[in-house]
XYZ file of C-alpha atoms in Angstrom:
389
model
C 152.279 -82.926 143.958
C 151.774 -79.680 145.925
C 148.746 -77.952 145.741
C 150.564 -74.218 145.007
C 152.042 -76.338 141.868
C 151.008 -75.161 138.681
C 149.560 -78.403 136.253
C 150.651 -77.077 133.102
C 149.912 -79.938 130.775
C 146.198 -79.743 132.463
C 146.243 -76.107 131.015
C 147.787 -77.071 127.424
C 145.671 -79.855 126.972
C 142.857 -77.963 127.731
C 143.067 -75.151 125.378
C 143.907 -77.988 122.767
C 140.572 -79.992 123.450
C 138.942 -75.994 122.749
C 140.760 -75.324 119.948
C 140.109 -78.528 118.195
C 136.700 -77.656 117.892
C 137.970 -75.599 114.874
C 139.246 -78.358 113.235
C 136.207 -80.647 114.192
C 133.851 -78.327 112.529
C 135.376 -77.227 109.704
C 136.393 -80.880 108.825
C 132.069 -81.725 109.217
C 131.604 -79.371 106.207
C 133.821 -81.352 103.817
C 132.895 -85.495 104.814
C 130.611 -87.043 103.021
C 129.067 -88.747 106.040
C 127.905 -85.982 107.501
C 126.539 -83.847 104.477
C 123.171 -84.623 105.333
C 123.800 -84.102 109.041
C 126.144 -80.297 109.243
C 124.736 -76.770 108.491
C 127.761 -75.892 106.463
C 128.145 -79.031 104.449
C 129.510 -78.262 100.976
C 128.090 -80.815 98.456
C 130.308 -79.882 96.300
C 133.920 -80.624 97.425
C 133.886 -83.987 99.677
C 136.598 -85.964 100.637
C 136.648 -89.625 102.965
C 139.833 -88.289 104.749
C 137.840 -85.618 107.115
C 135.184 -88.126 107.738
C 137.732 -89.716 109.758
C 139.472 -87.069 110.984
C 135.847 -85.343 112.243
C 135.221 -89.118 113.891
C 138.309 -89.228 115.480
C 138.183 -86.060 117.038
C 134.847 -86.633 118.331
C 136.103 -89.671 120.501
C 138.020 -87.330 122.858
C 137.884 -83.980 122.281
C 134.729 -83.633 124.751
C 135.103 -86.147 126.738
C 139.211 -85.083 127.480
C 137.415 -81.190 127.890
C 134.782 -82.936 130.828
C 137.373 -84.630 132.415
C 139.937 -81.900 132.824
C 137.088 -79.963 134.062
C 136.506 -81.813 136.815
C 139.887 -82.082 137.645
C 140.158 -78.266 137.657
C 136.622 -78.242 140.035
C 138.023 -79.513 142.732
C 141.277 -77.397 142.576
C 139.171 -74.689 142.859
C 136.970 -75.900 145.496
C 140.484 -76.529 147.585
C 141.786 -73.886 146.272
C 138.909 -71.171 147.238
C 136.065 -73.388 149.393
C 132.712 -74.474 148.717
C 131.257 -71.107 148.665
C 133.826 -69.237 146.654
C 134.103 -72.454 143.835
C 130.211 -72.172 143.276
C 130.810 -68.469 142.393
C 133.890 -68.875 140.154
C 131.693 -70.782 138.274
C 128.639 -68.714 138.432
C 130.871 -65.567 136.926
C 132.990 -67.826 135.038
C 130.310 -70.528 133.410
C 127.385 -69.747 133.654
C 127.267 -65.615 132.362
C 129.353 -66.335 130.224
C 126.673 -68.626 128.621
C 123.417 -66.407 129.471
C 125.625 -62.940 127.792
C 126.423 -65.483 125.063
C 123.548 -67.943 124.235
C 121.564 -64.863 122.480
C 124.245 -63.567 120.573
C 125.417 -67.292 119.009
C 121.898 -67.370 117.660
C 121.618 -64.291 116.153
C 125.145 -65.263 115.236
C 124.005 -68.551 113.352
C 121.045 -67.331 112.014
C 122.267 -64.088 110.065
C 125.145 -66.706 108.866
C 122.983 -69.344 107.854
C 120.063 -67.284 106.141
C 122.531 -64.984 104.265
C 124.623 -68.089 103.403
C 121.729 -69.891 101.582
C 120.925 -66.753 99.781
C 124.023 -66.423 98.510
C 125.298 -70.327 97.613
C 124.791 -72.365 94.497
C 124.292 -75.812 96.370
C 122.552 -75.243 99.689
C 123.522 -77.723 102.468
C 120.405 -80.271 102.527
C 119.774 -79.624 106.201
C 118.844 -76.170 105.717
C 116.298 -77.374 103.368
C 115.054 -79.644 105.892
C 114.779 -76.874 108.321
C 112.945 -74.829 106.298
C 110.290 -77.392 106.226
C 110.364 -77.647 110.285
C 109.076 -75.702 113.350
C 111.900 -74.448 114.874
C 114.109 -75.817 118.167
C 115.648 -74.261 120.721
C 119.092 -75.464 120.688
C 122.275 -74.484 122.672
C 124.136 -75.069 120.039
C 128.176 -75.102 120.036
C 127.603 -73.895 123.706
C 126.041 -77.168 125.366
C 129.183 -77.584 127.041
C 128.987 -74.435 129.416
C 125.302 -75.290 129.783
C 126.091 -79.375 130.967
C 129.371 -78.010 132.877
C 127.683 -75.518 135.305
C 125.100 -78.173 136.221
C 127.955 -80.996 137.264
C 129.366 -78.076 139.203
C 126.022 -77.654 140.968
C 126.220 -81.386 141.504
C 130.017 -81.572 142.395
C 129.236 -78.430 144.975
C 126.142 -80.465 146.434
C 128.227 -82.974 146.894
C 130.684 -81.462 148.377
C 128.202 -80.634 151.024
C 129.202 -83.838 152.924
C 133.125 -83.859 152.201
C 133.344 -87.481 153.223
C 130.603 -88.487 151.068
C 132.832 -86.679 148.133
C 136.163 -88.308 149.201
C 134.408 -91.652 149.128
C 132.892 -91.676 145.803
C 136.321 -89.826 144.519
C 138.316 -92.761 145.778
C 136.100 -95.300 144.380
C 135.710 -93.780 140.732
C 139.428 -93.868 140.512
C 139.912 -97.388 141.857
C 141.497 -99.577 139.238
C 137.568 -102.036 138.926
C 135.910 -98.692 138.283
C 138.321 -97.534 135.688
C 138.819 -100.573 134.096
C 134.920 -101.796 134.298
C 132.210 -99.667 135.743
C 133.159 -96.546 134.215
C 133.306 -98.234 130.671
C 129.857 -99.954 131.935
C 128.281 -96.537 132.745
C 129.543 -94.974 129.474
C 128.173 -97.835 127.526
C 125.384 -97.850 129.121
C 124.807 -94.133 128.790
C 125.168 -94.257 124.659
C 123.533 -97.281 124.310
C 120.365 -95.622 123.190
C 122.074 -92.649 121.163
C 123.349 -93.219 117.101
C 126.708 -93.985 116.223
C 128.706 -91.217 116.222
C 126.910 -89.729 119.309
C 125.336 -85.862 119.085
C 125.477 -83.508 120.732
C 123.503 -82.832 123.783
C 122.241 -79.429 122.747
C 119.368 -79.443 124.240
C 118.205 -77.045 127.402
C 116.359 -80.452 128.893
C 119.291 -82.746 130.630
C 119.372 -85.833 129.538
C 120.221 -89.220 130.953
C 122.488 -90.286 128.401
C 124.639 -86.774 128.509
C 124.786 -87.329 132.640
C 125.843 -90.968 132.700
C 128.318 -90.363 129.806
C 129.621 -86.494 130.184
C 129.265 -86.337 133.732
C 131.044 -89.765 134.520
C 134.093 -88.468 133.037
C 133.918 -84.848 134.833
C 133.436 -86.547 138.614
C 136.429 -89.205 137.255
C 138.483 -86.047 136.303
C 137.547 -84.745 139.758
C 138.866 -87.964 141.319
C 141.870 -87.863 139.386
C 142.802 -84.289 141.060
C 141.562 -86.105 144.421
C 144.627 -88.430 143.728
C 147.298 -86.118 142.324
C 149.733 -87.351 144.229
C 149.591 -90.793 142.035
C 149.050 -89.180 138.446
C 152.378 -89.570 137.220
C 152.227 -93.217 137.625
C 149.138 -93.375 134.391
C 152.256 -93.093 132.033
C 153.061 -96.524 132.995
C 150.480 -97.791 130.828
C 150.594 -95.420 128.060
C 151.968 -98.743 125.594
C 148.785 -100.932 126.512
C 146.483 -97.600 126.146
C 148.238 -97.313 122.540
C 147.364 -100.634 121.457
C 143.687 -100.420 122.817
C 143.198 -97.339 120.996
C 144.604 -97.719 117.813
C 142.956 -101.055 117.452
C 139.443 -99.512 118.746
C 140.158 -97.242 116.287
C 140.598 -98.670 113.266
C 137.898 -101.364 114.112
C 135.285 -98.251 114.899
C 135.876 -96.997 111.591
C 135.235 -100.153 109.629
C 131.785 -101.008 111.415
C 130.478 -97.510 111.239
C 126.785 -96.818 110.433
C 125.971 -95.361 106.859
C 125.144 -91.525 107.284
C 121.577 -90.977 108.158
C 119.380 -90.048 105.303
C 116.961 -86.678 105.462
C 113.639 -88.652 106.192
C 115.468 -90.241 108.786
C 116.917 -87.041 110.535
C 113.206 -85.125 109.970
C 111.848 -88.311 111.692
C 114.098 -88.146 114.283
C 113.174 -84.188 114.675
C 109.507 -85.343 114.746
C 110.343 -87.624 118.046
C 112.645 -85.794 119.349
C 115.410 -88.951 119.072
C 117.342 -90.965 117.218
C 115.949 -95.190 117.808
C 118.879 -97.083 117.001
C 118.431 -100.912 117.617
C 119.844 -104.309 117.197
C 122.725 -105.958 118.196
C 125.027 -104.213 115.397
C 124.128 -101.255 117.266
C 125.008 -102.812 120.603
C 128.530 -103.931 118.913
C 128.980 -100.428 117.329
C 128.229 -98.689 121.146
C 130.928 -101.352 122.587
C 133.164 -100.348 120.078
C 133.323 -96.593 120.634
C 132.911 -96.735 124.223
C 136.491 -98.448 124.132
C 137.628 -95.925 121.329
C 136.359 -93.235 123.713
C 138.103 -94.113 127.045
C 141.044 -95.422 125.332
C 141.839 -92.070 123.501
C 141.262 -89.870 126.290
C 143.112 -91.834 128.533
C 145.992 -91.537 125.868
C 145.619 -88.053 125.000
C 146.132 -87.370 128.552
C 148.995 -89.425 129.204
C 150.384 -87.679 126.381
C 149.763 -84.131 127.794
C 151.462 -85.212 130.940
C 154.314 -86.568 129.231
C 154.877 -83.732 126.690
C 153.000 -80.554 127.443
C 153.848 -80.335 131.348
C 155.562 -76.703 130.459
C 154.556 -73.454 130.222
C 155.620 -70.772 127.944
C 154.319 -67.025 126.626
C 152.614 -68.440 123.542
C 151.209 -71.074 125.188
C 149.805 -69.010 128.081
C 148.448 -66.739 125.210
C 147.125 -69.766 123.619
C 145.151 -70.686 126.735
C 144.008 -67.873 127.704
C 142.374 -66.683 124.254
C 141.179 -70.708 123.625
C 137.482 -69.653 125.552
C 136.927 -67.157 123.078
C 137.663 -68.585 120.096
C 135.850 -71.194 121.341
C 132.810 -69.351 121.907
C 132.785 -67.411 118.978
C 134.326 -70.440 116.084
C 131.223 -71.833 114.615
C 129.190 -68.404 113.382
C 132.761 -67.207 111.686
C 133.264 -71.234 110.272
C 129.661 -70.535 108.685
C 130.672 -67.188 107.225
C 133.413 -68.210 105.906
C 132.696 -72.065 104.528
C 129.415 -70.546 102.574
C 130.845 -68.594 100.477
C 133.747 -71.373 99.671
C 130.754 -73.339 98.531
C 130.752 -71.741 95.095
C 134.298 -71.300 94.768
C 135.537 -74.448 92.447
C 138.570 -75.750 94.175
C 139.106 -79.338 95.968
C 137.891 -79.726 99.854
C 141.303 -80.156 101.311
C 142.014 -76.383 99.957
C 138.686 -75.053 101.212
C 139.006 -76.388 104.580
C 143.031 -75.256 104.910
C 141.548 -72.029 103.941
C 138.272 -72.341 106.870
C 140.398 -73.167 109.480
C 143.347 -71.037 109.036
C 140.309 -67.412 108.211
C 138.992 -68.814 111.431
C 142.430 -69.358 113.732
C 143.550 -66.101 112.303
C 140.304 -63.835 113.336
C 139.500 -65.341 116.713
C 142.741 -65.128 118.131
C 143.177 -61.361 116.278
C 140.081 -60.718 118.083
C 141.104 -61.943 121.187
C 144.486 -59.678 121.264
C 142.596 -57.152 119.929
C 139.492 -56.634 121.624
C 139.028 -59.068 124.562
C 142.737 -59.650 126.281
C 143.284 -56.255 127.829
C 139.655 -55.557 127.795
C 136.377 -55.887 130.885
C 135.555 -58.711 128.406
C 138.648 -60.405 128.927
C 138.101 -59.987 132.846
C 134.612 -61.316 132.487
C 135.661 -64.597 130.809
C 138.846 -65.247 132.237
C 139.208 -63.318 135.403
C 141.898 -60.257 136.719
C 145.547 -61.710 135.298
C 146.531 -61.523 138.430
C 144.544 -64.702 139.513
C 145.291 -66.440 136.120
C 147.728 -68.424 137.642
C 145.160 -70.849 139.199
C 142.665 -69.921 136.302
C 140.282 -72.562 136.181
C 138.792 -74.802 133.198
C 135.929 -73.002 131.198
């Protein structure tokens, strides 16, 4: 593939994995295993099918977002240079999540305090926060947070360009993809619960390195090679197989929801201590279900979404916003649908489509045509090598 050429299924897919996180969090609010575990859980209308869909979501949604991302880096870095990549994603990244860090949590605590005074059931983790010191927390926003520092690193690296091409060619050699990156990953989650959290914390961690930024220098590595990427559909059959039968086998041997005492204690030490060699099963399990699905979720994009079109160009240019600004307007809506009396499937059709339906009216509205749309997405007349957010 040329350089100059467009990768439209790399821009499709990655306003999907943004938009998803729509559907991931409204679907928390409504399964029972995480009632004890999401701000917005309604006690009162649960149902076992968004459980599943929420854990199936989480597999690849993040992990498909890192790796396009660092696919997208180094496009950028040949695209512009070292210097002029770091300060794409300076103006790009990183303001974006100083401007909107403050404003999500002003965001999420007028929603969440005006919620509970206003609901019949209260979600049980509010109550539990009520009875903790607070914690800083990046909330929905991690991602820009973790992505501007494997930029950093990916930059750094760059530094030495035949250090870079080195490690690029070896991540994508068929031993690391088929055993040291699973290795890493495993490695990396080993010591986090079943499903894994999110790293929403301003301290890096290990765990959120070796996992996250495995997958954003493999994406990377992946652009590195772009002249071979059309050849990953060859295995799309085998990739099928692996992940539908990870999948099914993750959901049978997952871990019972975590009960309060066990989150507060968790608070309290600042982790999660899963043990034993369930646990180690459990990890081996997902870290399959993880690189199986993203692996087929991108073959898929390839094979299906490598077109562009006016909606979809819409679609990816408004999916950063609606990403940035989904969970405070999921809050104010799903409290309030706590004391309606209706079943969970209806409430969350309702969530979702309120939330679609305001973010992207807000986008055409006020952002697209607008300094703010410059600020997160650049002058239109560079969005045709826009890069991943």
């Amino acid at each position: 593939m040329k350089t100059s050429q467009r990768f439209h299924f790399i821009d499709n897919l990655r306003s999907i994995a943004l938009l998803l996180g729509i559907i991931f969090h409204a679907a928390l609010a409504y399964g029972p295993h995480f009632q004890n575990i999401w701000i917005a859980a309604d006690t009162t209308a649960t149902h076992p099918f968004f459980d599943y869909l929420s854990l199936w979501l989480h597999l690849f949604r993040m992990p498909l977002f890192f790796l396009i991302a660092g696919f997208c880096s180094l496009l950028l870095i040949e695209k512009y240079g070292s210097k002029g990549f770091i300060t794409h994603r300076l103006k790009r990244v990183l303001l974006p999540f100083l401007v909107f860090f403050p404003l999500a949590g002003a965001a999420y605590s007028h929603a969440l305090t005006w919620g509970a005074s206003i609901v019949q059931s209260v979600p049980p983790i509010l109550t539990l926060f009520a009875q903790m010191e607070p914690v800083l927390s990046t909330m929905h926003l991690w991602f820009l947070w973790y992505l501007i520092q494997f930029c950093t690193v990916l930059w750094l690296l760059q530094k030495s360009n035949t250090l870079l091409k080195l490690l690029l060619n070896k991540i994508v050699h068929p031993v690391s993809l088929c055993l040291v990156i699973p290795l890493i990953i495993f490695v990396s989650l080993i010591d986090q619960p079943v499903p894994f959290p999110a790293p929403d914390k301003l301290t890096p961690t290990f765990w959120a390195y070796g996992f996250y930024g495995t997958l954003y220098l493999l994406g990377a590595g992946v652009y590195h090679r772009k002249d071979k990427i059309v050849k990953i559909t060859c295995f799309s059959k085998a990739v099928t197989v692996i992940a539908m039968m990870s999948l099914v086998t993750y959901f049978m041997i997952i871990p019972e929801a975590p009960t309060l005492t066990i989150i507060k204690q968790a608070a309290a030490s600042g982790q999660f201590s899963p043990s034993g060699s369930w646990h180690v099963l459990q990890s081996a399990i997902q870290t399959i279900a993880i690189i199986s699905w993203t692996a087929l979720v991108l073959m898929l994009g390839l094979r299906y979404l490598n077109q562009q079109s006016v909606q979809s160009r819409f679609i990816s240019d408004a999916s950063y916003w609606v990403y940035l600004v989904h969970v405070p307007v999921l809050i104010y809506i799903q409290m309030p649908l706590i004391n309606l009396e209706c079943s969970a499937i209806l409430k969350f059709i309702i969530s979702v489509a309120v939330t679609f339906t305001l973010s992207l009216l807000s986008y055409y509205l006020l952002v697209r045509s607008t300094w703010l749309g410059v600020f997160l997405n650049g002058k239109k007349q560079n969005a045709r090598i826009r890069a991943i957010k």
